Amino acid sequence: MKELFKKRGFKYILIFVIFTLLLTSMMAKPVLTLFLGQEIQIKVKAYDPRDIFRGDYIQLAFEIDEISVDKLDSDIRQLSESNLEKNLYNKELYVLVTQQGTYYEVDKVTLKTPKEGLYLKTKFLYAQRHENNEVTGIIVEYPLDKYFVPENTGKELEEKVQKGEAYATIKVFKGYAVLEEILMEK
Amino acid sequence: MALKNLSKSQYRFLDYELKEQMKRDLITENQLEEIMKTYEESEGLNFIKVILSVGAVLIGLGILSFIASNWIHIGRVIKLLVIFLALGGTLLTSYKTEINSPKISKAFLYLSTLIFGAGIFLIGQIFHLGGTWSDAFLIWTIGTIAMAFLSKDLLISIFAHLLAATFILSGFDKNIIILGLFVTALFYALNKYYNYSSVMTFFTNLISLIFILYLCNYFEIEAFYTIVLFFLIGLGMYYMKHPLNLHVFQLQGLIVLSLSGLLLTIDEIWRDIFHLDYGGIFSIVFGICFLIYLLSLVKKQLLTPLIFTCAIIMRYYFDTLYDFLPKSMFFIFGGMILLSFGVYFERVRKKRGGDMG
């Protein structure tokens, strides 16, 4: 092995292989999801900021971000209400979705991986509370919150999104979701 | 044993002086060679190297910016292919020019590292990967560390440190404990590979400190305890004796303990722990003790504590006298304090020959 490392060209080939492996490993999950995942539509709600490395994008929120308390599974409801934020902080949640007309909506949220049904992995953001501090629901975050658009474009789409006249097509595979496109309602 | 790095002029001076001693028969030729073997001549700044490196960085930034513009006229697959071809092309050029034009070879290595980063962000864009995406910087860091291991280039290694710092700072709300530990350990391993260069140790220590700050934030440790922890770390870095670039540890230790000590002179920080009544007393008692400690270090002709002594005095001066003194008097006295420190600072610096320890 030491002999191999001493060869000048080997180092360059190795670094090319490492770079290629890292880049392709990043693509593995999204590509697998695009090929094998189930396509669903969800309603989106937005603004148009810029990421210095990835360019312009539309910041998205989804209707399935807001989950009312009755959709929470018993294992989540059992957690003390006063410490809900602490107990769920940075925890992975599983959002089961079912088709209601054209779009998919939240059916149930669990702490354990669901054995059946279509689900998305998500992270708890914060709890919504009534004036008397009673929890009325939770807000979650999917890694689908950015839709990248060509530079200085996307205004029309953004307006439609803000008016609630757009929906997202996503592919879901074993809880992992990839945002395919944002389309305007006809 | 680690080689001591000398600037070009220092190295030549030493070589000249030792040869003179050899001519006077004070040392033998063997002794001269043995002594010179313990030093290495720093590469220093080279005009051509600077031009080539800046050129490579500009092209790399151009490629990153091109990716960010998400140009509609080129398909995603073509963009990916361009990235892979550019990676292969730059690495091949670096390989081909390594023997005859090592500076050009290095410039192409820098370029390939930036193209690799552009590839990461292109993938993020293609698949609309959301979130804060600190993972992008983790992958860029790992790739760049691999490159630093293989190229043994200090600039690439420093760049890897900066990427790691961005990764940790952008992942403050995430659990990156194991990844952070892994990256920090890799950097310390890289130190050995770089013959324990002082610059490397400085940046690796910086990463460790940022990682400790991350841990304090992640485990929701109160600001007071975090600052006290950093104060203790600073003391440890300054006083603990070990063979790994002790002067770097001491300098960073002084900066860390002085900065955290300066923060501990603010009474609001103590009030979080000792409540309203005692916060002010504790901060003043600490401030006095800390000032005495800094002055004891200043007595040893150290410059870093002198800067922070000046900062503490100015901080108390602003806090207590700004509201009471007429503005003209306030600025005149403030200026006089700074001037006196400046004069003393210059004297100490001259005595020490510009050393900042």
Short mmCIF file of C-alpha atoms in Angstrom, two decimals, chain A residues 11-164:
data_model
loop_
_atom_site.label_atom_id
_atom_site.label_comp_id
_atom_site.label_asym_id
_atom_site.label_seq_id
_atom_site.Cartn_x
_atom_site.Cartn_y
_atom_site.Cartn_z
CA LYS A 11 -2.73 10.32 -5.32
CA TYR A 12 -4.50 12.22 -8.08
CA ILE A 13 -6.65 9.25 -9.03
CA LEU A 14 -7.48 8.70 -5.35
CA ILE A 15 -8.58 12.30 -4.84
CA PHE A 16 -10.72 12.14 -8.01
CA VAL A 17 -12.31 8.92 -6.73
CA ILE A 18 -12.94 10.48 -3.27
CA PHE A 19 -14.51 13.62 -4.78
CA THR A 20 -16.65 11.53 -7.15
CA LEU A 21 -17.73 9.16 -4.37
CA LEU A 22 -18.72 12.06 -2.10
CA LEU A 23 -20.69 13.77 -4.86
CA THR A 24 -22.46 10.58 -6.01
CA SER A 25 -23.22 9.55 -2.42
CA MET A 26 -25.05 12.87 -2.06
CA MET A 27 -27.14 12.04 -5.10
CA ALA A 28 -27.93 8.43 -4.14
CA LYS A 29 -30.97 9.07 -1.92
CA PRO A 30 -32.62 11.73 -4.09
CA VAL A 31 -32.07 9.72 -7.30
CA LEU A 32 -33.39 6.52 -5.69
CA THR A 33 -36.44 8.43 -4.47
CA LEU A 34 -37.06 9.95 -7.90
CA PHE A 35 -36.98 6.48 -9.47
CA LEU A 36 -38.73 4.40 -6.82
CA GLY A 37 -40.74 6.92 -4.82
CA GLN A 38 -44.49 7.49 -4.92
CA GLU A 39 -45.56 10.80 -6.43
CA ILE A 40 -47.95 12.92 -4.38
CA GLN A 41 -49.26 16.51 -4.44
CA ILE A 42 -49.36 18.81 -1.41
CA LYS A 43 -50.58 22.41 -1.03
CA VAL A 44 -47.89 25.06 -0.57
CA LYS A 45 -47.97 28.47 0.95
CA ALA A 46 -43.90 31.79 0.41
CA TYR A 47 -41.08 34.41 -0.36
CA ASP A 48 -38.08 34.70 -2.71
CA PRO A 49 -34.66 34.96 -1.03
CA ARG A 50 -31.20 33.98 -2.26
CA ASP A 51 -28.61 31.49 -1.10
CA ILE A 52 -25.10 32.67 -2.06
CA PHE A 53 -24.04 29.19 -3.13
CA ARG A 54 -27.22 27.71 -4.54
CA GLY A 55 -28.86 30.81 -6.03
CA ASP A 56 -32.42 32.16 -5.99
CA TYR A 57 -35.11 30.06 -4.42
CA ILE A 58 -38.68 30.27 -3.26
CA GLN A 59 -39.01 29.62 0.45
CA LEU A 60 -41.91 27.26 0.90
CA ALA A 61 -44.22 26.29 3.68
CA PHE A 62 -46.77 23.50 3.31
CA GLU A 63 -50.21 22.87 4.65
CA ILE A 64 -48.87 19.67 6.13
CA ASP A 65 -46.43 21.75 8.28
CA GLU A 66 -49.25 22.60 10.67
CA ILE A 67 -50.55 19.61 12.58
CA SER A 68 -53.49 19.84 14.95
CA VAL A 69 -53.28 18.09 18.29
CA ASP A 70 -55.88 15.44 17.39
CA LYS A 71 -53.53 14.10 14.69
CA LEU A 72 -50.77 13.38 17.19
CA ASP A 73 -50.27 9.75 18.13
CA SER A 74 -50.87 8.71 21.75
CA ASP A 75 -47.10 8.36 22.44
CA ILE A 76 -46.68 12.07 21.61
CA ARG A 77 -49.77 13.16 23.55
CA GLN A 78 -48.50 11.27 26.60
CA LEU A 79 -45.50 13.60 26.79
CA SER A 80 -45.97 16.31 29.37
CA GLU A 81 -47.59 19.35 27.71
CA SER A 82 -45.47 21.82 29.65
CA ASN A 83 -42.28 20.20 28.41
CA LEU A 84 -43.46 19.29 24.93
CA GLU A 85 -40.85 21.52 23.24
CA LYS A 86 -38.03 19.99 25.28
CA ASN A 87 -39.22 16.42 24.76
CA LEU A 88 -39.63 16.80 21.02
CA TYR A 89 -36.66 19.11 20.35
CA ASN A 90 -34.63 17.81 17.42
CA LYS A 91 -36.60 14.52 17.42
CA GLU A 92 -37.54 12.85 14.17
CA LEU A 93 -41.28 12.52 13.67
CA TYR A 94 -43.16 10.47 11.08
CA VAL A 95 -46.09 12.12 9.32
CA LEU A 96 -48.55 9.65 7.77
CA VAL A 97 -50.34 11.21 4.79
CA THR A 98 -53.49 10.12 2.96
CA GLN A 99 -55.08 11.42 -0.22
CA GLN A 100 -58.03 13.78 0.30
CA GLY A 101 -59.24 14.67 -3.19
CA THR A 102 -56.27 15.87 -5.29
CA TYR A 103 -53.90 16.59 -2.42
CA TYR A 104 -52.36 14.58 0.38
CA GLU A 105 -53.06 15.67 3.94
CA VAL A 106 -51.86 14.65 7.39
CA ASP A 107 -53.53 11.58 8.82
CA LYS A 108 -51.40 10.91 11.90
CA VAL A 109 -48.01 11.78 13.42
CA THR A 110 -45.97 9.15 15.25
CA LEU A 111 -42.62 8.87 17.02
CA LYS A 112 -41.97 5.38 15.62
CA THR A 113 -41.54 4.42 11.96
CA PRO A 114 -45.04 3.47 10.66
CA LYS A 115 -45.31 -0.16 9.51
CA GLU A 116 -47.69 0.71 6.67
CA GLY A 117 -48.98 3.69 4.75
CA LEU A 118 -47.20 6.57 3.06
CA TYR A 119 -45.18 8.69 5.49
CA LEU A 120 -42.66 11.55 5.52
CA LYS A 121 -39.82 12.05 7.99
CA THR A 122 -39.90 15.46 9.60
CA LYS A 123 -38.51 17.50 12.49
CA PHE A 124 -40.49 19.20 15.23
CA LEU A 125 -40.14 22.99 15.18
CA TYR A 126 -42.42 24.36 17.90
CA ALA A 127 -45.80 23.88 19.57
CA GLN A 128 -48.84 26.09 19.00
CA ARG A 129 -50.57 27.06 22.23
CA HIS A 130 -53.91 28.51 23.22
CA GLU A 131 -54.06 31.57 25.52
CA ASN A 132 -54.40 29.22 28.51
CA ASN A 133 -51.12 27.52 27.41
CA GLU A 134 -52.91 24.39 26.22
CA VAL A 135 -51.23 22.83 23.18
CA THR A 136 -53.44 23.16 20.08
CA GLY A 137 -51.00 21.74 17.56
CA ILE A 138 -47.40 21.53 16.40
CA ILE A 139 -45.37 22.97 13.52
CA VAL A 140 -42.95 20.65 11.77
CA GLU A 141 -40.28 21.17 9.12
CA TYR A 142 -39.54 19.02 6.05
CA PRO A 143 -36.28 19.26 4.09
CA LEU A 144 -38.47 20.47 1.19
CA ASP A 145 -38.58 24.15 2.09
CA LYS A 146 -36.54 25.50 -0.84
CA TYR A 147 -37.45 25.49 -4.52
CA PHE A 148 -34.49 26.72 -6.59
CA VAL A 149 -35.32 28.85 -9.63
CA PRO A 150 -33.15 30.48 -12.33
CA GLU A 151 -31.65 33.85 -11.31
CA ASN A 152 -34.15 36.77 -11.22
CA THR A 153 -37.13 34.58 -12.07
CA GLY A 154 -39.89 33.01 -10.07
CA LYS A 155 -41.91 36.17 -9.28
CA GLU A 156 -45.12 34.89 -10.91
CA LEU A 157 -44.77 31.52 -9.26
CA GLU A 158 -44.06 33.17 -5.92
CA GLU A 159 -47.22 35.30 -6.17
CA LYS A 160 -49.32 32.26 -6.98
CA VAL A 161 -47.75 30.42 -4.05
CA GLN A 162 -48.57 33.32 -1.71
CA LYS A 163 -52.16 33.37 -2.92
CA GLY A 164 -52.38 29.65 -2.21
#
